[in-house]
Short mmCIF file of C-alpha atoms (C1' of nucleotides) in Angstrom, two decimals:
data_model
loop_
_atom_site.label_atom_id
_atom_site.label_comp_id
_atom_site.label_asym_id
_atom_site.label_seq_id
_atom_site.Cartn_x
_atom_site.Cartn_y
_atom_site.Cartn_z
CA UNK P 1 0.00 0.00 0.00
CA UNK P 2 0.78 3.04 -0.83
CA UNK P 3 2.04 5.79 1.85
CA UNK P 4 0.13 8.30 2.42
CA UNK P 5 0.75 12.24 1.76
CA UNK P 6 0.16 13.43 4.71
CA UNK P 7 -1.87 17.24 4.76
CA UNK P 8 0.94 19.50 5.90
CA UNK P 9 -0.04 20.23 9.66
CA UNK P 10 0.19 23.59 9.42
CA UNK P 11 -2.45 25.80 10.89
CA UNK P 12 -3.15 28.20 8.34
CA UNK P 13 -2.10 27.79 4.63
CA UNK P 14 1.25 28.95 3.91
CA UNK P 15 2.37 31.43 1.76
CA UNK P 16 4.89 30.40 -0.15
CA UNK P 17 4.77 32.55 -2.80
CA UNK P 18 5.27 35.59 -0.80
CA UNK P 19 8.34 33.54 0.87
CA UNK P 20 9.50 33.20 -2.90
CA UNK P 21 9.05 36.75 -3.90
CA UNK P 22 10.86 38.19 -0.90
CA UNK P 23 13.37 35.74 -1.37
CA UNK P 24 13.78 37.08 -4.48
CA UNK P 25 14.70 40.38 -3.58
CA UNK P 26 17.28 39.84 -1.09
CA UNK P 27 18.77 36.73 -2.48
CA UNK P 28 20.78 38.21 -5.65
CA UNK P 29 24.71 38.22 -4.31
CA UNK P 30 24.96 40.81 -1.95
CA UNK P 31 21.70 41.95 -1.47
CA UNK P 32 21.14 41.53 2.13
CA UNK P 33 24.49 43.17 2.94
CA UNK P 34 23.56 46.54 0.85
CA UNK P 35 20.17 46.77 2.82
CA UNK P 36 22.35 46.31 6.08
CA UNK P 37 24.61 48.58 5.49
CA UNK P 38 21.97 51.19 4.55
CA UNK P 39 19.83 50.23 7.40
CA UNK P 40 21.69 53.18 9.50
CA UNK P 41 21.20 55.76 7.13
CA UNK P 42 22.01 56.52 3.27
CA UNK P 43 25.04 55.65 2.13
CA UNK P 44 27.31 56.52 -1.58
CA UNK P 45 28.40 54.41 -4.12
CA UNK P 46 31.16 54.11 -2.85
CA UNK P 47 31.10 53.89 0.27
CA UNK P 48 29.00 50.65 -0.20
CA UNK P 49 31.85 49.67 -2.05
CA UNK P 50 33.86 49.69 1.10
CA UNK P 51 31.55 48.46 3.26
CA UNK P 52 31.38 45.67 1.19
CA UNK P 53 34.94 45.08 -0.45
CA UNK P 54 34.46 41.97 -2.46
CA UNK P 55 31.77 43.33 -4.46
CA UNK P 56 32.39 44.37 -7.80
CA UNK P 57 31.19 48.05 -9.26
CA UNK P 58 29.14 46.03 -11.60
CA UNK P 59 27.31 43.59 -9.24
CA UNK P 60 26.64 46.62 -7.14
CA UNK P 61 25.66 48.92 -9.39
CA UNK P 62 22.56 45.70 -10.62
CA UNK P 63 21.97 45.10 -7.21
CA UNK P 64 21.30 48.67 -6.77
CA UNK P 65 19.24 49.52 -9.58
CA UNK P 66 17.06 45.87 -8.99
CA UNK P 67 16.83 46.99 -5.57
CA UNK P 68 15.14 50.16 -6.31
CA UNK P 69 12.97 49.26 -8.84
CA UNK P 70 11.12 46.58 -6.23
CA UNK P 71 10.62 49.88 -4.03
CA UNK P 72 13.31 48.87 -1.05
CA UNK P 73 15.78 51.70 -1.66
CA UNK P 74 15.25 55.16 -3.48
CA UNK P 75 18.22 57.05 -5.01
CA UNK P 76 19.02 60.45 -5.12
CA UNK P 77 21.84 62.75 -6.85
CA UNK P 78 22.87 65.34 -4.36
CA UNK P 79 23.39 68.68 -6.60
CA UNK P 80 27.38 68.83 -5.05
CA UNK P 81 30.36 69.22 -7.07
CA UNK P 82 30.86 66.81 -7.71
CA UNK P 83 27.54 65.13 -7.64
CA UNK P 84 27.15 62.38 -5.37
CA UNK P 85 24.20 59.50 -5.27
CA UNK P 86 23.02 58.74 -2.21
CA UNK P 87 21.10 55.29 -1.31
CA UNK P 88 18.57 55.00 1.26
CA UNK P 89 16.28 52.41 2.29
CA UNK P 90 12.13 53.08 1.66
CA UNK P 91 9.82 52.29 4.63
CA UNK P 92 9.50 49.28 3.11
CA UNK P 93 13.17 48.59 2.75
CA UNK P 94 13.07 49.11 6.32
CA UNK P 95 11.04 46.58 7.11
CA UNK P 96 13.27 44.23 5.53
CA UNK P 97 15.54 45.25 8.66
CA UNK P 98 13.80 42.98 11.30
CA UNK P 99 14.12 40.24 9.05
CA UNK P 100 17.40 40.85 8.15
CA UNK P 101 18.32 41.11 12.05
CA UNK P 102 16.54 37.95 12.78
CA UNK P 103 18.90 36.27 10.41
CA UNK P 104 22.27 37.90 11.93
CA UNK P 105 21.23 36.25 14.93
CA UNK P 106 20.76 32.70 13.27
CA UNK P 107 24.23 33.29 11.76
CA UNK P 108 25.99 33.45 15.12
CA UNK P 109 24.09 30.35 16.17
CA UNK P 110 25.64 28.59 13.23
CA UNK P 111 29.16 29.81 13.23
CA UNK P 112 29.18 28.67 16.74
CA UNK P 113 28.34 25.28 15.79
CA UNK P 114 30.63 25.41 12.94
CA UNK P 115 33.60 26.58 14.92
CA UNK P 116 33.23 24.12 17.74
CA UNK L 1 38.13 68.06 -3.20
CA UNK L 2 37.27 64.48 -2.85
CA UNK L 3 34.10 63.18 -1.13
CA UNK L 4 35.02 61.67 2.69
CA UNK L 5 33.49 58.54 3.51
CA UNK L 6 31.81 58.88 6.00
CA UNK L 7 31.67 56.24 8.78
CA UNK L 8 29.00 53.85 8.64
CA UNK L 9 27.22 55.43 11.46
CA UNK L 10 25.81 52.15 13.08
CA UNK L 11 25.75 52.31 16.74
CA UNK L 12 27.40 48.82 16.80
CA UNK L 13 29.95 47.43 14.45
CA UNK L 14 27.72 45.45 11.44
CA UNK L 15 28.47 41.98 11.44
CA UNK L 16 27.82 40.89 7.52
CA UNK L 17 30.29 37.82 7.71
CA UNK L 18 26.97 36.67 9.74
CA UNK L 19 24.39 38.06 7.44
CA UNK L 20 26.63 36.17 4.56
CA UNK L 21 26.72 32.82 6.38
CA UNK L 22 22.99 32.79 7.10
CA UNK L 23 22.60 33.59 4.14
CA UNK L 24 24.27 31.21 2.33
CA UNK L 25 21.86 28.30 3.93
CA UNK L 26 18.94 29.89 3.24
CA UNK L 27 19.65 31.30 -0.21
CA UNK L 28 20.07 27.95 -2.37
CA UNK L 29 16.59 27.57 -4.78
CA UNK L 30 14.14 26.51 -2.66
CA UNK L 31 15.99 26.14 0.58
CA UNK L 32 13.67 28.47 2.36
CA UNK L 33 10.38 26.92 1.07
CA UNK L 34 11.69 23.91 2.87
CA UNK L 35 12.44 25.14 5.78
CA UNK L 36 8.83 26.86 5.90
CA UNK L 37 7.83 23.43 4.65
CA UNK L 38 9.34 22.01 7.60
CA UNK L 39 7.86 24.53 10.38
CA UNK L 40 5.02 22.69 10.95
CA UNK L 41 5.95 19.05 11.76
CA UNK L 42 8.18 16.25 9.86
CA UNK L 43 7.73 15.60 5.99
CA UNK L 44 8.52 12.86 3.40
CA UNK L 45 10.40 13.27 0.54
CA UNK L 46 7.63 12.87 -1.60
CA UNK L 47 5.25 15.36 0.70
CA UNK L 48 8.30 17.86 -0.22
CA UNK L 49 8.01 17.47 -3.86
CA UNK L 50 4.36 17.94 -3.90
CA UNK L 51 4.53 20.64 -1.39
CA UNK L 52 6.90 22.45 -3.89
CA UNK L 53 5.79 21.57 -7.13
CA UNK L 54 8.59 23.36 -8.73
CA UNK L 55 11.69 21.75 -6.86
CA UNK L 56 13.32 19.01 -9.03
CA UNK L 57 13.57 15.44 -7.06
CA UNK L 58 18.10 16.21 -7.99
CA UNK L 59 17.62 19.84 -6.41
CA UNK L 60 15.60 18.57 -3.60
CA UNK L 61 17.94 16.06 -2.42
CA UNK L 62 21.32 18.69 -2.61
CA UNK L 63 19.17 20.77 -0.66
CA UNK L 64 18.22 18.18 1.67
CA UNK L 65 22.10 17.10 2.08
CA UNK L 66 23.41 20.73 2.41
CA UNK L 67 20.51 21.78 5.37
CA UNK L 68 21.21 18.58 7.38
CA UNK L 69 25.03 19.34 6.76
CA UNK L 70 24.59 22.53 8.28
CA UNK L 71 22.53 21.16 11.48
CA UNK L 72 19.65 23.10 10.01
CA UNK L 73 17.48 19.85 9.34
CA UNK L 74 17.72 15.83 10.54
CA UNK L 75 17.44 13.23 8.21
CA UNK L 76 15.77 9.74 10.03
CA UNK L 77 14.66 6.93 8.25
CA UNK L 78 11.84 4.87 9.52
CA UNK L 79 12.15 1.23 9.21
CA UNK L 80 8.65 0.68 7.47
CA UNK L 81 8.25 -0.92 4.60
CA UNK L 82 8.87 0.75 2.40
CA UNK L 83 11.32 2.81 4.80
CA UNK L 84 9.99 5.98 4.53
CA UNK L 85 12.31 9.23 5.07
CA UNK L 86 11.40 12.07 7.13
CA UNK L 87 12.91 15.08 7.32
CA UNK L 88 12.38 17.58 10.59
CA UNK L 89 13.83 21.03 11.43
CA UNK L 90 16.73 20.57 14.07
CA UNK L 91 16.62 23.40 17.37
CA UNK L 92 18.88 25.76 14.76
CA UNK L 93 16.34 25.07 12.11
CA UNK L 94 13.98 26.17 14.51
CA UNK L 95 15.76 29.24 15.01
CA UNK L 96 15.30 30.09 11.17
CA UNK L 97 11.54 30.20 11.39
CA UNK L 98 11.33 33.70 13.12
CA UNK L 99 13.58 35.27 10.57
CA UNK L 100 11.30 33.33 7.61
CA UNK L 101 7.82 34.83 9.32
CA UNK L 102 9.80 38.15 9.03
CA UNK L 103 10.19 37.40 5.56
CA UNK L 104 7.19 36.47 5.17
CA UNK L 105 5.69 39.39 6.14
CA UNK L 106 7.93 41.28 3.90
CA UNK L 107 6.55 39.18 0.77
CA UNK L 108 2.86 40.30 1.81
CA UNK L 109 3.85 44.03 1.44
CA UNK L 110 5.93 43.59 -2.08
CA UNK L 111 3.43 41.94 -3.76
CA UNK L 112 1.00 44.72 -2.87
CA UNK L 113 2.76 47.71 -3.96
CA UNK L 114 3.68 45.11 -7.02
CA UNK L 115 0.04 44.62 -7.68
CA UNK L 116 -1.84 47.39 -6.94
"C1'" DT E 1 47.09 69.99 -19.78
"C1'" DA E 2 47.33 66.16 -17.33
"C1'" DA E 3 45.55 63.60 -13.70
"C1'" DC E 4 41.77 62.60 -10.45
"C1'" DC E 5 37.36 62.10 -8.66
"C1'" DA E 6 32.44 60.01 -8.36
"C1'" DG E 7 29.61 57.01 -10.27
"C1'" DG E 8 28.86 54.30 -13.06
"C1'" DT E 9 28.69 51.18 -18.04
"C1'" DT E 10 30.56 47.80 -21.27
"C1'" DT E 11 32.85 43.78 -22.74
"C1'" DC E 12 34.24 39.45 -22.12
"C1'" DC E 13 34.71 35.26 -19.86
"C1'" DT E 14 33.87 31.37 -16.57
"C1'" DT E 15 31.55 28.93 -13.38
"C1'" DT E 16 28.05 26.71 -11.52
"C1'" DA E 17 23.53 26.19 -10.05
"C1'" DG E 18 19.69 24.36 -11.58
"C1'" DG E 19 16.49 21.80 -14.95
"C1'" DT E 20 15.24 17.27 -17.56
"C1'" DA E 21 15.08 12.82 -18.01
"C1'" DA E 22 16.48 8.39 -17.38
"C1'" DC E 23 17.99 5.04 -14.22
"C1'" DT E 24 18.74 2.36 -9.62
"C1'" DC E 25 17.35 -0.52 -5.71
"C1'" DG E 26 14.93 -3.29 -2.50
"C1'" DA E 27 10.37 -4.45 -1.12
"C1'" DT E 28 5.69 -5.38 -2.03
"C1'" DA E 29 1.33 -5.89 -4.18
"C1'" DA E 30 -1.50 -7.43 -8.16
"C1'" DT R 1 6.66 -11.74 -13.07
"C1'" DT R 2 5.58 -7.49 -13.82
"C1'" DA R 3 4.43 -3.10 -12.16
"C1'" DT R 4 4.63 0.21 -8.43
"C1'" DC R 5 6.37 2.73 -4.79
"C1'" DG R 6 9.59 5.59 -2.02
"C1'" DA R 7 13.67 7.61 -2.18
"C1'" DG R 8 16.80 8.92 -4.24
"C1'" DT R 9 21.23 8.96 -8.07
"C1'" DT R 10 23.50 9.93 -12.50
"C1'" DA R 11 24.46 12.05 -16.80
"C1'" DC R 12 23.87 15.72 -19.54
"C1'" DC R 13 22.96 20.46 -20.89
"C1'" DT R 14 22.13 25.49 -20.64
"C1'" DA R 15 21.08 29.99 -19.09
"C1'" DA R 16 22.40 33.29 -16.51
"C1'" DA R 17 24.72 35.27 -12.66
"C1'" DG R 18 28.81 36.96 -11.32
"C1'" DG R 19 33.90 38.40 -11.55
"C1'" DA R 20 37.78 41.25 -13.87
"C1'" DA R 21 39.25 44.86 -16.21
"C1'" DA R 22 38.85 48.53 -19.16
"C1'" DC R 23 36.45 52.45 -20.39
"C1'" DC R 24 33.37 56.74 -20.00
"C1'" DT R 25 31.74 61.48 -18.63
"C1'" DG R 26 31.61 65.91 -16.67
"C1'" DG R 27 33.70 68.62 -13.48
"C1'" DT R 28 37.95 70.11 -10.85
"C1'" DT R 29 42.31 70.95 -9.29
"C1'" DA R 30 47.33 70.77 -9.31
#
DNA sequence: TAACCAGGTTTCCTTTAGGTAACTCGATAA
DNA sequence: TTATCGAGTTACCTAAAGGAAACCTGGTTA
C-alpha cells in the first residue's frame, strides 16, 4: 500500500509565494548586505563599495538599480560638485531590517556550531 | 576636493560575515520553502516534492544534504516498509523560522505595492 | 594639460547552479 | 513476473549570474 501524503499540519495555509518573492529580492549576491549597510542611514556608491569590499562596481551597481525598482531603496543625486548619489532604504526597505536582524542572529548560532 | 566617507554610522559594528553565512543556507533555490515546509511538523520526501511543485527530485535532495550538513534539518529513516524518510527542522532550524515569518511578512507588502 | 574624482557602463569570460530525463534498488502488491 | 512505490542517483545540458578589467563622462584641481 501506498504511503500516504500526509496534509501538511500547518495551521493556516502557507504562503509560499510571498516567501518566494521576498526571497527574491534579497537573495541576488549581496543583497542583504547593501540593505544592512543602509539600514543606518544613506550611504554613496562608494562607500558601499567599502563596506562591502568583495563586491564588484558592476554587481553593485545591478543590485542597486534591482533593488530600487522593487521599491526597497530610493536614489538620489545630491546637486554637489561633484555630484554624489546617495542610497537609502524606503519604509519598506526598512522593514526588511527585522528580518534581516533575525537572520544575523541565526548566523551566530551557526558559526558557533561550525567553529566548535 | 574628494568626497570623505563617511563612517557607517551604526551604533554597533555590522556583522555581515553573519548576514553572509545565514545567508548562504537559506539562499540555495528553494531552501527556504523547505524550511517553511518544515515549520510545521516532519515531511517525506515525496510530501516535499508535492509541497513544492517546482523543486526538481536532484535539487531537492542537494538541498536536503546541504541543510542537514549545516545542522539546520535531521534526516531519520523509519524502518517501514517501504522505509519511509522524514525530514524535521533541528533546534537551529527552529531558530530560522522567526527570521522566515519576518520574511514572510515582507513578501505580503511587495506583492501589494507590485500589484496594486 | 594632465591627472583625479564620483559614479557608473561595457565587454568578455567562466563557473556553476539548476532543470530534464532516465535510471537504480529493495520491497511489495497485483 | 511485472508493475509500483519511495527515495533517491546519475548524466547531460544550458542559461544566466557573477567576476575582472577597461572604459566613459563631466567637473575640478594641481
Amino acid at each position: 500500500m501506498p504511503l500516504k501524503v500526509r496534509k501538511n499540519q500547518s495551521p493556516e495555509p502557507p504562503q509560499p509565494c510571498m516567501l518566494t518573492h521576498c526571497m527574491a529580492v534579497i537573495s541576488g549576491a549581496w543583497a542583504a548586505n547593501v540593505i544592512w549597510s543602509l539600514r543606518a542611514g544613506p550611504r554613496r556608491f562608494n562607500e558601499l563599495r567599502t563596506d562591502i569590499p568583495p563586491i564588484s562596481a558592476k554587481v553593485l551597481s545591478t543590485r542597486l538599480t534591482e533593488l530600487e525598482q522593487r521599491g526597497v531603496l530610493s536614489r538620489n543625486v545630491q546637486p554637489t560638485s561633484p555630484p554624489s548619489v546617495e542610497y537609502a532604504l524606503t519604509e519598506l526597505g526598512g522593514e526588511l531590517v527585522p528580518a534581516l536582524e533575525a537572520i544575523v542572529k541565526v548566523g551566530h548560532r551557526l558559526k558557533m556550531r561550525d567553529e566548535g
